[in-house]
PDB file of C-alpha atoms and ligand atoms in Angstrom:
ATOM      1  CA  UNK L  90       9.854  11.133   0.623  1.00 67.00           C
ATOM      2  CA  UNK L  91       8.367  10.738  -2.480  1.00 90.00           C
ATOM      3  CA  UNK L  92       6.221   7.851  -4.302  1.00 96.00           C
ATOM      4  CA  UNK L  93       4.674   9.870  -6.386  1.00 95.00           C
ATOM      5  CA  UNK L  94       3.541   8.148  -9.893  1.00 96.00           C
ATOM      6  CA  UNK L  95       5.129   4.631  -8.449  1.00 97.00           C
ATOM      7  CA  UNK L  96       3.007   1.773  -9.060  1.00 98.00           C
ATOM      8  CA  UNK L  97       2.845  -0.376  -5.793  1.00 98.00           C
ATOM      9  CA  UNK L  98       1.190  -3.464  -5.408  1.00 99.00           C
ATOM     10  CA  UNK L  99      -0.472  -3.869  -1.991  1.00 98.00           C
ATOM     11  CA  UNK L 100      -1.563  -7.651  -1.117  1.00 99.00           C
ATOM     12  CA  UNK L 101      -4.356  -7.908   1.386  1.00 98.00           C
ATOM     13  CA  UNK L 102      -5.086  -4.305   0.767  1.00 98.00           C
ATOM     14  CA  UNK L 103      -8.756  -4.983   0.778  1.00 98.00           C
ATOM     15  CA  UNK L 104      -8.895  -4.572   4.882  1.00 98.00           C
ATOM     16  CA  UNK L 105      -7.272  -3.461   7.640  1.00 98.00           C
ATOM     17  CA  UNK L 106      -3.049  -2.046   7.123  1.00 98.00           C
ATOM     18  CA  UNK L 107      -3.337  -3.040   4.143  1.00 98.00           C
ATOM     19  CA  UNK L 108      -6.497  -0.838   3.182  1.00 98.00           C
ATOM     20  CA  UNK L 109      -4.750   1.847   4.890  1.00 98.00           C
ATOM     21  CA  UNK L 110      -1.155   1.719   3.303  1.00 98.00           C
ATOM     22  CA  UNK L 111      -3.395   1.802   0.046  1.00 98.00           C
ATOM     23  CA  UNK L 112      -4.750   5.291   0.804  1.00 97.00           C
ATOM     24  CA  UNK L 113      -2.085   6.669   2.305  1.00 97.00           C
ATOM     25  CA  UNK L 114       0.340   5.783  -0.961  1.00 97.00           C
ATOM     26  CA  UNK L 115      -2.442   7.439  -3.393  1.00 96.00           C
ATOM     27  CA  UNK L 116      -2.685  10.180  -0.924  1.00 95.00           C
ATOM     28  CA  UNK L 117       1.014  10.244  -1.859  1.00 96.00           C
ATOM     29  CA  UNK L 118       0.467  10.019  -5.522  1.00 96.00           C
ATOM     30  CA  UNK L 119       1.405   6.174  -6.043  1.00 97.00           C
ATOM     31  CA  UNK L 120      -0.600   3.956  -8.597  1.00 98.00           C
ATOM     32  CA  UNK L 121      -1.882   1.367  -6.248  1.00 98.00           C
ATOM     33  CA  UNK L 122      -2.736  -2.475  -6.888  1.00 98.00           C
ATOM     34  CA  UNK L 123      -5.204  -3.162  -4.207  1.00 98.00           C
ATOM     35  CA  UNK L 124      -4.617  -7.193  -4.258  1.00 99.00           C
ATOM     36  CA  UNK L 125      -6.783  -9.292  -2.499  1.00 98.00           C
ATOM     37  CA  UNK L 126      -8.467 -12.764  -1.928  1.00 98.00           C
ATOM     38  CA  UNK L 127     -11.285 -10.826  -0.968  1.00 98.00           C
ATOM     39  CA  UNK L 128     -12.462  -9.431  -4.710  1.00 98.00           C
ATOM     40  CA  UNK L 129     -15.365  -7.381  -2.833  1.00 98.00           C
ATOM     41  CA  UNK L 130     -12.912  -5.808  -0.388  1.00 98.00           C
ATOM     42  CA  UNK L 131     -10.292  -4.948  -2.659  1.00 98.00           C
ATOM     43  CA  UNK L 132     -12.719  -2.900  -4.774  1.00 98.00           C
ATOM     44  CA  UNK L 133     -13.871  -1.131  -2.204  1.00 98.00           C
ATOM     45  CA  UNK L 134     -10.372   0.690  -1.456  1.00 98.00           C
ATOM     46  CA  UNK L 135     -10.581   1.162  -4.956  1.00 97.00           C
ATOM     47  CA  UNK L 136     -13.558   3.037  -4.384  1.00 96.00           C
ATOM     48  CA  UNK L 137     -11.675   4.657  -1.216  1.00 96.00           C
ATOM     49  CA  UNK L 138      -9.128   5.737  -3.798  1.00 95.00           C
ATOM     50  CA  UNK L 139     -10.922   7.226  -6.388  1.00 90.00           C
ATOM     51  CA  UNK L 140     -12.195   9.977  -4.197  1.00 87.00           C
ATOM     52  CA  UNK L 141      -8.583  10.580  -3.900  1.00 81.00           C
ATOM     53  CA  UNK L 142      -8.517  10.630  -7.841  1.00 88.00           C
ATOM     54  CA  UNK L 143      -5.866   7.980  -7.485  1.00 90.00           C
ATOM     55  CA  UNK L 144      -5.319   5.479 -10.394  1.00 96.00           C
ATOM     56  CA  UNK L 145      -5.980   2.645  -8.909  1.00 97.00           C
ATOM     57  CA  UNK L 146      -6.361  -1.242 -10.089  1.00 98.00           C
ATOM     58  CA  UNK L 147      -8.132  -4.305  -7.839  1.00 98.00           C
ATOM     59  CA  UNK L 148      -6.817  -7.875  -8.454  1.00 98.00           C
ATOM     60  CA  UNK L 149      -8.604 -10.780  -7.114  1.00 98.00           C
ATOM     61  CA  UNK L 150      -5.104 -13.220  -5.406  1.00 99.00           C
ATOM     62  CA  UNK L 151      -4.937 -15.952  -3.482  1.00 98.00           C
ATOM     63  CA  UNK L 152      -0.967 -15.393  -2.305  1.00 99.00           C
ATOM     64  CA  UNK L 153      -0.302 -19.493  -2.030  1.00 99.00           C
ATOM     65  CA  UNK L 154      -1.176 -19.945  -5.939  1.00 98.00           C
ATOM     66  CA  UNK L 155       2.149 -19.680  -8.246  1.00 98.00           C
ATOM     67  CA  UNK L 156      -0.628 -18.519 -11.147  1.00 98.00           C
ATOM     68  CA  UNK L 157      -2.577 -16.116  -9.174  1.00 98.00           C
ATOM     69  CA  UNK L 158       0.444 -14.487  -7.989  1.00 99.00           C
ATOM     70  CA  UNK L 159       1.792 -14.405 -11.836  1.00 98.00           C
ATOM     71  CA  UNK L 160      -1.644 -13.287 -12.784  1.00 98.00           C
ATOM     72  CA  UNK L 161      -1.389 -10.550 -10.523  1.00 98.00           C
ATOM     73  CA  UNK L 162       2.450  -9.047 -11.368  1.00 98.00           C
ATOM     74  CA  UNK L 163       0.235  -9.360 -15.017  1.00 98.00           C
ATOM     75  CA  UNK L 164      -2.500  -7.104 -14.319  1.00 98.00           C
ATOM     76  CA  UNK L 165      -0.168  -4.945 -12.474  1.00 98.00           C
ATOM     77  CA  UNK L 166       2.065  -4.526 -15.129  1.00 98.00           C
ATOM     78  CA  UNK L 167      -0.834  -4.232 -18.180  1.00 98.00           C
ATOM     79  CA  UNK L 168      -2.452  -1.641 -15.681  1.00 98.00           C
ATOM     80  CA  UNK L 169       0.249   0.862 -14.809  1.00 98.00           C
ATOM     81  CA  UNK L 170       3.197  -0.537 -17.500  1.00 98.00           C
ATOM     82  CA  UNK L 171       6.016  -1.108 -14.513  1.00 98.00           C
ATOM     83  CA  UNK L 172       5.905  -2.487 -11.243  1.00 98.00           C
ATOM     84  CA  UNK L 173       8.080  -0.365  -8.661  1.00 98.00           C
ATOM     85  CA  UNK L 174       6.931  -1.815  -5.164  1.00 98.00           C
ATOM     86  CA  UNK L 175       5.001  -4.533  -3.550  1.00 99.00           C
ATOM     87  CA  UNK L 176       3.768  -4.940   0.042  1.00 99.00           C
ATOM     88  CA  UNK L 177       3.611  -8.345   1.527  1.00 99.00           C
ATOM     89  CA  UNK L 178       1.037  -7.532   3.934  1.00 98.00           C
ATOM     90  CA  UNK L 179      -1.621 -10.354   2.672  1.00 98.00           C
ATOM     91  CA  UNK L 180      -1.784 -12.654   6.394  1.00 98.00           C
ATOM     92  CA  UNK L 181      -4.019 -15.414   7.763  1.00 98.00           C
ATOM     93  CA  UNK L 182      -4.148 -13.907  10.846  1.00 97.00           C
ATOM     94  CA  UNK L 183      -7.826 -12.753  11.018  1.00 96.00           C
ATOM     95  CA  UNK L 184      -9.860 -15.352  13.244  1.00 93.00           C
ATOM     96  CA  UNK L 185      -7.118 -17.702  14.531  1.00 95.00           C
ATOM     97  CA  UNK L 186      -7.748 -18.848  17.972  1.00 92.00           C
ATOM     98  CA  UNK L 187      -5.534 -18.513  20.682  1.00 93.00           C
ATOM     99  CA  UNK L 188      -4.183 -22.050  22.070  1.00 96.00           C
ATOM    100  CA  UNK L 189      -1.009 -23.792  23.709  1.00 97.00           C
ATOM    101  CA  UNK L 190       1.443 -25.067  21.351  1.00 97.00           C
ATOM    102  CA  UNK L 191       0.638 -28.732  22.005  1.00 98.00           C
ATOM    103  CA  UNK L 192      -3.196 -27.934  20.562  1.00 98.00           C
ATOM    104  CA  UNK L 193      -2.775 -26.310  17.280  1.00 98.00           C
ATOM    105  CA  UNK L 194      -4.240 -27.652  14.494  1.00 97.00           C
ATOM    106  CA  UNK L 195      -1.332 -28.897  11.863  1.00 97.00           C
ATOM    107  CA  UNK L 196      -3.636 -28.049   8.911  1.00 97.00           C
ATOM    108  CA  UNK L 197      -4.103 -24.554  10.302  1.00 98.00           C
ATOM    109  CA  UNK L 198      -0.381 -24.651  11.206  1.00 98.00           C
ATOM    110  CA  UNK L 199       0.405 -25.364   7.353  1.00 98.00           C
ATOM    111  CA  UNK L 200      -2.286 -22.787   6.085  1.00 98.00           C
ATOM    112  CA  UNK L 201      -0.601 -19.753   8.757  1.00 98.00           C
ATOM    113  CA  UNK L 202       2.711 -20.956   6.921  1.00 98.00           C
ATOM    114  CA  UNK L 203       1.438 -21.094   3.237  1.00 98.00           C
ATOM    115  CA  UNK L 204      -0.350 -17.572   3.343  1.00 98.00           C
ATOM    116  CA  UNK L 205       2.102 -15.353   5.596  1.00 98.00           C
ATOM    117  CA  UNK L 206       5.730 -16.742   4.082  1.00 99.00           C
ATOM    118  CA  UNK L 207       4.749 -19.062   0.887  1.00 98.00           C
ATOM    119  CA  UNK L 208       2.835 -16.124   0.025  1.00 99.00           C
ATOM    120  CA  UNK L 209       5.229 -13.577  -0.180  1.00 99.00           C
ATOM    121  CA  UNK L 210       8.245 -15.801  -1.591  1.00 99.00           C
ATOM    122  CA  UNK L 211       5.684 -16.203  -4.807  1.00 99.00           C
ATOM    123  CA  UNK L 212       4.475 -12.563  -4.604  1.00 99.00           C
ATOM    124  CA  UNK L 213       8.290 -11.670  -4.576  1.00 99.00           C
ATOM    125  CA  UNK L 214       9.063 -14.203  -7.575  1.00 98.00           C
ATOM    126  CA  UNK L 215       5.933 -13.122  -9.398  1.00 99.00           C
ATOM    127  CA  UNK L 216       6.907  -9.226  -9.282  1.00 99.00           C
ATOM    128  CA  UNK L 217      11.078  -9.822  -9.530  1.00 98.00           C
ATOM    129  CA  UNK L 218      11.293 -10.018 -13.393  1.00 98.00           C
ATOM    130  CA  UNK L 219       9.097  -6.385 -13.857  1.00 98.00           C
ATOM    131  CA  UNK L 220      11.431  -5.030 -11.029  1.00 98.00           C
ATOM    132  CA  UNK L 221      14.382  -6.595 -12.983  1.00 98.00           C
ATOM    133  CA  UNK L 222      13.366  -4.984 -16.290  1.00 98.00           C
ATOM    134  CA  UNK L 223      12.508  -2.171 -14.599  1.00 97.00           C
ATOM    135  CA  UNK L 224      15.862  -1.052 -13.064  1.00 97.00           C
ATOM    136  CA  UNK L 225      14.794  -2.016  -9.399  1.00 98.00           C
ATOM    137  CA  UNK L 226      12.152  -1.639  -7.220  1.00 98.00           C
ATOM    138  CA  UNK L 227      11.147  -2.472  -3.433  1.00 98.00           C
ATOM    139  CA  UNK L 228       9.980  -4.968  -1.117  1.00 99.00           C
ATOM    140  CA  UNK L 229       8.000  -4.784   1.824  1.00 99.00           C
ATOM    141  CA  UNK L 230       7.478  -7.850   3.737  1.00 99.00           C
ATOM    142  CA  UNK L 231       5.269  -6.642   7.073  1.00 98.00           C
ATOM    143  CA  UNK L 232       6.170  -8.918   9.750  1.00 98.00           C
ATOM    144  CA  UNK L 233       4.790  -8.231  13.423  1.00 98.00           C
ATOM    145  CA  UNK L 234       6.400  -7.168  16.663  1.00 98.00           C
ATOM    146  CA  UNK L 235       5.276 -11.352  17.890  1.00 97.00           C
ATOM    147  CA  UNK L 236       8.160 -12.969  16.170  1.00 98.00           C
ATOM    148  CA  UNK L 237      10.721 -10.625  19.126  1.00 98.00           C
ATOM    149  CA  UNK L 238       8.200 -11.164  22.148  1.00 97.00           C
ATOM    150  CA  UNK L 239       7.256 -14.997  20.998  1.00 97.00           C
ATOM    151  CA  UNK L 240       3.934 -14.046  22.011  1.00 95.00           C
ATOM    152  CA  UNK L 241       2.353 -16.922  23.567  1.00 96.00           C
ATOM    153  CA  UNK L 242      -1.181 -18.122  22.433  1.00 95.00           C
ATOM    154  CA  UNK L 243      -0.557 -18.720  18.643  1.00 97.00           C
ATOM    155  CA  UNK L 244       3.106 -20.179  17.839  1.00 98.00           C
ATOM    156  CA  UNK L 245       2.362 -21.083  14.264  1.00 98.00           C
ATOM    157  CA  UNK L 246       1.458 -17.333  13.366  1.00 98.00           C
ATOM    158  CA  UNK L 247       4.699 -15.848  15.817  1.00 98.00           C
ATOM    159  CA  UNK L 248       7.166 -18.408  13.571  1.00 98.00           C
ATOM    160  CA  UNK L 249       5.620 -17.487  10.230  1.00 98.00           C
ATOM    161  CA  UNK L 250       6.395 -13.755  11.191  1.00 98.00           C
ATOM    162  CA  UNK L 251      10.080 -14.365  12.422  1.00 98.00           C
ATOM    163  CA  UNK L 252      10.771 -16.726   9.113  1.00 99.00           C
ATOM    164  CA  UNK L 253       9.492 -13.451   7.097  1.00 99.00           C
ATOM    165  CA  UNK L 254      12.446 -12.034   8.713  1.00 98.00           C
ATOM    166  CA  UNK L 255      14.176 -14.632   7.627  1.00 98.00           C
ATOM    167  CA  UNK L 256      12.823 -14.551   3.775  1.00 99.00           C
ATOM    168  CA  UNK L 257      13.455 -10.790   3.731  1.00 99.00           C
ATOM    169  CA  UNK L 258      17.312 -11.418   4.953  1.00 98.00           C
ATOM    170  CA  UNK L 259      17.769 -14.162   2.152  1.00 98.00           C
ATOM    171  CA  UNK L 260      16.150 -11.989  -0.900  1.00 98.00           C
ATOM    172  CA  UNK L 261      18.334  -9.029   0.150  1.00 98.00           C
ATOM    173  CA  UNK L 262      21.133 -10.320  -0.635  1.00 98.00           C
ATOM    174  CA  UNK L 263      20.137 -11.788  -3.765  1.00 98.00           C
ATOM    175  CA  UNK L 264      17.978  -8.877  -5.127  1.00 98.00           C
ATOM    176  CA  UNK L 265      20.605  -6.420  -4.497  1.00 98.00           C
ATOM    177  CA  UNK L 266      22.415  -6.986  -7.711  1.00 98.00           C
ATOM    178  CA  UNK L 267      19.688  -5.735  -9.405  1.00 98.00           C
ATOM    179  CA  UNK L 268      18.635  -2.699  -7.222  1.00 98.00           C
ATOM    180  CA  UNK L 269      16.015  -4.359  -5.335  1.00 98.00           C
ATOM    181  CA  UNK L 270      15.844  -3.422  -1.532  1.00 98.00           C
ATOM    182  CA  UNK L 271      13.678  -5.837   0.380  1.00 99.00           C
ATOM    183  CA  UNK L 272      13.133  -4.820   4.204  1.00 99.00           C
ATOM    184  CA  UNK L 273      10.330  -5.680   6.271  1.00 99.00           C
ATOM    185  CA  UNK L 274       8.126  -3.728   8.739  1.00 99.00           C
ATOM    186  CA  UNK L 275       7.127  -5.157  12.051  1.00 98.00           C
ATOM    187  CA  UNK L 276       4.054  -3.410  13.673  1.00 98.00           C
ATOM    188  CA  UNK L 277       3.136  -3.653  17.576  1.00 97.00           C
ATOM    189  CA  UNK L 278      -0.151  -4.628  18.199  1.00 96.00           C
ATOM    190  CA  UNK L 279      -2.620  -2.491  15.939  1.00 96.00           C
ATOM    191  CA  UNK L 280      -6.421  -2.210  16.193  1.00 92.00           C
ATOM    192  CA  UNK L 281      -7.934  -3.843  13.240  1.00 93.00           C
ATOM    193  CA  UNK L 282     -10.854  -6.362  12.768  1.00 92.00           C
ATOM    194  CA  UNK L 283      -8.548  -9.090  12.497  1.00 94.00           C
ATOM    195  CA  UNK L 284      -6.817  -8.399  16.159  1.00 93.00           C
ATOM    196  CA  UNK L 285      -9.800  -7.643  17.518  1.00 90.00           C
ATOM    197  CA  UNK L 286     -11.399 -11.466  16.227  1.00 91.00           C
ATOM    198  CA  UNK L 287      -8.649 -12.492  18.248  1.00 90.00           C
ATOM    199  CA  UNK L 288      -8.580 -10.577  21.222  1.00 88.00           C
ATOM    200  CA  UNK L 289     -10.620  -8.307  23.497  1.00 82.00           C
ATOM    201  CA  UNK L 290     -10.857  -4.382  23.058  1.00 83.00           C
ATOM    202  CA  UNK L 291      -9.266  -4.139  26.590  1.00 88.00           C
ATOM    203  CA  UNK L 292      -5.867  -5.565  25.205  1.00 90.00           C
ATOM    204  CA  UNK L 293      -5.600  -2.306  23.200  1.00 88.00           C
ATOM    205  CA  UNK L 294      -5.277  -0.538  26.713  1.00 90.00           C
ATOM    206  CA  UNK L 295      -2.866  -2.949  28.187  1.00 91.00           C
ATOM    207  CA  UNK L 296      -0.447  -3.004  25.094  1.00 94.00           C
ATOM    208  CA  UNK L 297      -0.527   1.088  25.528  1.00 94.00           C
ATOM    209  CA  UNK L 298       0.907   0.744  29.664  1.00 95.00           C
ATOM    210  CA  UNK L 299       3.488  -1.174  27.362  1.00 95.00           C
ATOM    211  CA  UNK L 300       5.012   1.456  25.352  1.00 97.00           C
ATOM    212  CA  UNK L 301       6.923   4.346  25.413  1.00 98.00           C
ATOM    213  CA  UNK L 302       4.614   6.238  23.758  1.00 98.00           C
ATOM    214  CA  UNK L 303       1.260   4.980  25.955  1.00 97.00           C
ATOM    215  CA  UNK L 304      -1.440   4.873  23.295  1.00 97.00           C
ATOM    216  CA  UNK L 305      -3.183   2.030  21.015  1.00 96.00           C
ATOM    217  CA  UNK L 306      -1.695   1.924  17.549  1.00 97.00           C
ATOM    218  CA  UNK L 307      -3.377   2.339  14.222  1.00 97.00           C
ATOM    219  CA  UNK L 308      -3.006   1.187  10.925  1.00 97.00           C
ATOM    220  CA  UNK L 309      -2.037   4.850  10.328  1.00 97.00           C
ATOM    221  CA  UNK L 310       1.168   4.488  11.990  1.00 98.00           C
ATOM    222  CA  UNK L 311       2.318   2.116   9.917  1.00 98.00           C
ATOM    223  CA  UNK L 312       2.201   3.455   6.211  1.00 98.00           C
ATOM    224  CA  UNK L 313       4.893   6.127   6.671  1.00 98.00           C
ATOM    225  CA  UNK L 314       7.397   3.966   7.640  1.00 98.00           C
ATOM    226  CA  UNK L 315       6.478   1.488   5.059  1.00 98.00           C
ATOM    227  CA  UNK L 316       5.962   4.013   2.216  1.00 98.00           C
ATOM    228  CA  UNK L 317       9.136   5.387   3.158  1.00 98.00           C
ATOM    229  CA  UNK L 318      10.709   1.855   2.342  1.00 98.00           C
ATOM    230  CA  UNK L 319       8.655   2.189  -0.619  1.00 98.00           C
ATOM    231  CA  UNK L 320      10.620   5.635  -2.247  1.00 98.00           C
ATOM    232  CA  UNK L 321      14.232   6.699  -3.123  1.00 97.00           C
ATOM    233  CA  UNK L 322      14.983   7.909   0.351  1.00 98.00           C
ATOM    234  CA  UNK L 323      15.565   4.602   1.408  1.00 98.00           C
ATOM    235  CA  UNK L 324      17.626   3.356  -1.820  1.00 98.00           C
ATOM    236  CA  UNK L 325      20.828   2.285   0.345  1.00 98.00           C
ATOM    237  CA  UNK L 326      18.777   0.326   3.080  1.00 98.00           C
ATOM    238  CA  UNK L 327      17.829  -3.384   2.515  1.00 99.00           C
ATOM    239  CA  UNK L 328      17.831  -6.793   4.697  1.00 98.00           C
ATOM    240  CA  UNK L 329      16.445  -4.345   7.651  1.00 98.00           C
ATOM    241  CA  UNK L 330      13.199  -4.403   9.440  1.00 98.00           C
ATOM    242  CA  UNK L 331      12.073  -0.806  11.203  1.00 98.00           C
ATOM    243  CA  UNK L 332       9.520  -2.212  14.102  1.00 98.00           C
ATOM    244  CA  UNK L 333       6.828   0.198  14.413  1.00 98.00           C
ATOM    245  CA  UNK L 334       5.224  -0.294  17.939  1.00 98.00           C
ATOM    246  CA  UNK L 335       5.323   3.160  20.002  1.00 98.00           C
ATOM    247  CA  UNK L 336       8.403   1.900  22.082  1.00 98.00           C
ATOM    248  CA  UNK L 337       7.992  -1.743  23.588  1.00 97.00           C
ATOM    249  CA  UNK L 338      10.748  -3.668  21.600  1.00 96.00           C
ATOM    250  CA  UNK L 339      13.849  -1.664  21.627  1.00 96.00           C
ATOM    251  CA  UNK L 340      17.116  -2.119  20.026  1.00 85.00           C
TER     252      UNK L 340
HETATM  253  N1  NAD D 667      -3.333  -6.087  13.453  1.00 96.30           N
HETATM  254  C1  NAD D 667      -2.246  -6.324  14.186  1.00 96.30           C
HETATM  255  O1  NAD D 667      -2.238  -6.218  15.429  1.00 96.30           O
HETATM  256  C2  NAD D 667      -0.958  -6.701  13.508  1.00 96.30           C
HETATM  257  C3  NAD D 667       0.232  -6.613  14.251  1.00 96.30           C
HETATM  258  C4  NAD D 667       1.430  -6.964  13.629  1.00 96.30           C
HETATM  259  C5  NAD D 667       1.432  -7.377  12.308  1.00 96.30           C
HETATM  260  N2  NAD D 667       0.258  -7.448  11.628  1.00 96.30           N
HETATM  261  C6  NAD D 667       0.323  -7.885  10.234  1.00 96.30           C
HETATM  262  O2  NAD D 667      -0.187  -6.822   9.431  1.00 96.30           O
HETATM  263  C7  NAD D 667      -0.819  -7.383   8.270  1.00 96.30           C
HETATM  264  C8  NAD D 667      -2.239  -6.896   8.168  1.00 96.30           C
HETATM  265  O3  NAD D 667      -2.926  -7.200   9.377  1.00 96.30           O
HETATM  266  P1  NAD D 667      -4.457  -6.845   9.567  1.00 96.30           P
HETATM  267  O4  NAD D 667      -4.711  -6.766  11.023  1.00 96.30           O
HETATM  268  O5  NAD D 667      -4.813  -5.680   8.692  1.00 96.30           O
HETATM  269  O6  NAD D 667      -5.127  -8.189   9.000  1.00 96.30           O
HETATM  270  P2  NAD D 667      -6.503  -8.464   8.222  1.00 96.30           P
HETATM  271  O7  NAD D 667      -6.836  -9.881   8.451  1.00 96.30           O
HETATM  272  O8  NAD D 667      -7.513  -7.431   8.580  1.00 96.30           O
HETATM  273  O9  NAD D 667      -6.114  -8.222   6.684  1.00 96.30           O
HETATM  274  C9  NAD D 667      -5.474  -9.208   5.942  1.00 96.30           C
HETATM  275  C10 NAD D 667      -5.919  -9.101   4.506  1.00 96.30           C
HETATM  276  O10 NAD D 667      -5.252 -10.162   3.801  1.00 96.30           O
HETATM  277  C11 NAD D 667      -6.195 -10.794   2.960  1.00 96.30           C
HETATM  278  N3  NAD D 667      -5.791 -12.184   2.751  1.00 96.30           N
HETATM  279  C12 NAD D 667      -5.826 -13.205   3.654  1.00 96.30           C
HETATM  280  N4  NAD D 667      -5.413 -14.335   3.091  1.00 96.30           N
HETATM  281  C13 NAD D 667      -5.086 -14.041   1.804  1.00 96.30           C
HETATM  282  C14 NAD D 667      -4.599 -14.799   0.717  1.00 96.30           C
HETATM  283  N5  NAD D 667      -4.351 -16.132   0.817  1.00 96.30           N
HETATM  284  N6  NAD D 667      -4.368 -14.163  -0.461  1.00 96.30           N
HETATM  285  C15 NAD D 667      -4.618 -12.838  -0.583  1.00 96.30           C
HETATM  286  N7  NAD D 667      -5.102 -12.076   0.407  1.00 96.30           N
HETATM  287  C16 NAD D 667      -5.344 -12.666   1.586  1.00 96.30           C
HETATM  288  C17 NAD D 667      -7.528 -10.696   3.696  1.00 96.30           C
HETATM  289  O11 NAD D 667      -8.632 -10.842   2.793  1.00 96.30           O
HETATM  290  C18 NAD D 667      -7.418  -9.303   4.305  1.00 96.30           C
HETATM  291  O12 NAD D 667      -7.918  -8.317   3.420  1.00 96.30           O
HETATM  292  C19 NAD D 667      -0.686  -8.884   8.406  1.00 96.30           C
HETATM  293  O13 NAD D 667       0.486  -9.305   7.745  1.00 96.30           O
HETATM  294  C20 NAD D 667      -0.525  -9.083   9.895  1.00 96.30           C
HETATM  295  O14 NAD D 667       0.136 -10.290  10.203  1.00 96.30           O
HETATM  296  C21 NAD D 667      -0.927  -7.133  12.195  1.00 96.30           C
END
């Protein structure tokens, strides 16, 4: 599997999966475009990177802005000169409280939409004409293992997941024309300070009696599979999602 020399953008990479799919593509020799709404956070996988000796650009993005997101294909492209990947991993997930159905808030409701499937339709649109001119590319949409269990507690972040299902069906079969795959990657639940703002440590342990393999997950087991749907190996796969969860959903 190789990336090696690809430029890849990463959103949300300043934290978390994101962080991590950042190091593991310059581990891999990628250029990576650690894109963030946190400016701080995505220079410090910068930093993370550079003891990698990876080339390596941060870009300040707020996904839901049409200018940001055009801004940011920019800086990708003036950085690196091509854009051959981007990673919709940018989420508001971080914080959000668990609650029936009946009591979410509709402004958080339209702010878990805007962020996690807004955000990568105008991350997608933003990169497309690089990709185009480029002779194809690759996008990664990262959904979550929530939109197959409808896991209860938070029904506005479970929908935005299954409609990036949905998003990443729709732009596969108009992106293929121009040798653009688009497949998404659902993880199980991972340890990260976001899932831990939302839940105890002890649901770690629980999740693990869940699986086939009967261990937490870590951001680390997610990069492969999405770095793989990053590089040539994967040229004749698009519209899929590869759930990445140690065994619970199965089919
Ligand atoms: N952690 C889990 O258990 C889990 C499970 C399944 C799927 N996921 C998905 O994996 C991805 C990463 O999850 P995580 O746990 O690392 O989350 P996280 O909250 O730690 O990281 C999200 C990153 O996105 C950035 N971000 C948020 N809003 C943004 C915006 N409007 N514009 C640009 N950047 C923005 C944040 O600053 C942060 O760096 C998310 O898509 C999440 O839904 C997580």
């Amino acid at each position: 599997m190789s990336i090696d020399g690809r430029t890849i953008i990463v959103t949300g990479g300043g934290r978390g999966i994101g962080r991590t799919i950042c190091v593991q593509a310059a581990k891999r020799g990628a250029r990576v475009v650690v894109a963030d709404a946190n400016i701080d956070g995505a220079r410090a996988t910068c930093e993370l990177l550079r003891t990698e000796s990876a080339p390596c650009a941060a870009v300040q993005v707020d996904v839901t802005s049409k200018d940001q997101t055009e801004r940011m294909a920019e800086e990708a492209k003036n950085a690196f000169g091509r854009i051959d990947a981007l990673v919709n991993n940018a989420a508001y997930y971080y914080g959000l409280k668990k609650t029936s159905f009946d009591s979410v808030d509709p402004d958080e409701w339209d702010r878990v939409m805007s962020v996690n499937v807004k955000g990568a339709w105008l991350c997608s649109k933003a990169v497309f004409r690089y990709m185009r001119a480029g002779g194809g590319g690759k996008i990664v949409n990262i959904s979550s293992g929530t939109a197959f269990t409808g896991t209860v507690g938070f029904p506005h972040y479970v929908a935005s997941k299954a409609a990036v299902l949905g998003l990443t069906r729709a732009l596969s079969r108009e992106l293929g024309e121009y040798g653009i795959c688009v497949n998404a990657v659902a993880p199980g639940y991972t340890e990260t300070s976001a899932s831990l703002s939302i839940n105890g440590p002890e649901l770690s342990e629980t999740m693990a009696q869940t699986r086939a393999i009967k261990r937490s997950e870590w951001p680390e087991d997610i990069a492969g599979a999405v770095l793989f749907l990053c590089s040539g190996d994967s040229d004749f796969i698009t519209g899929q999602t590869i759930v990445v969860d140690g065994g619970i959903i199965l089919h």
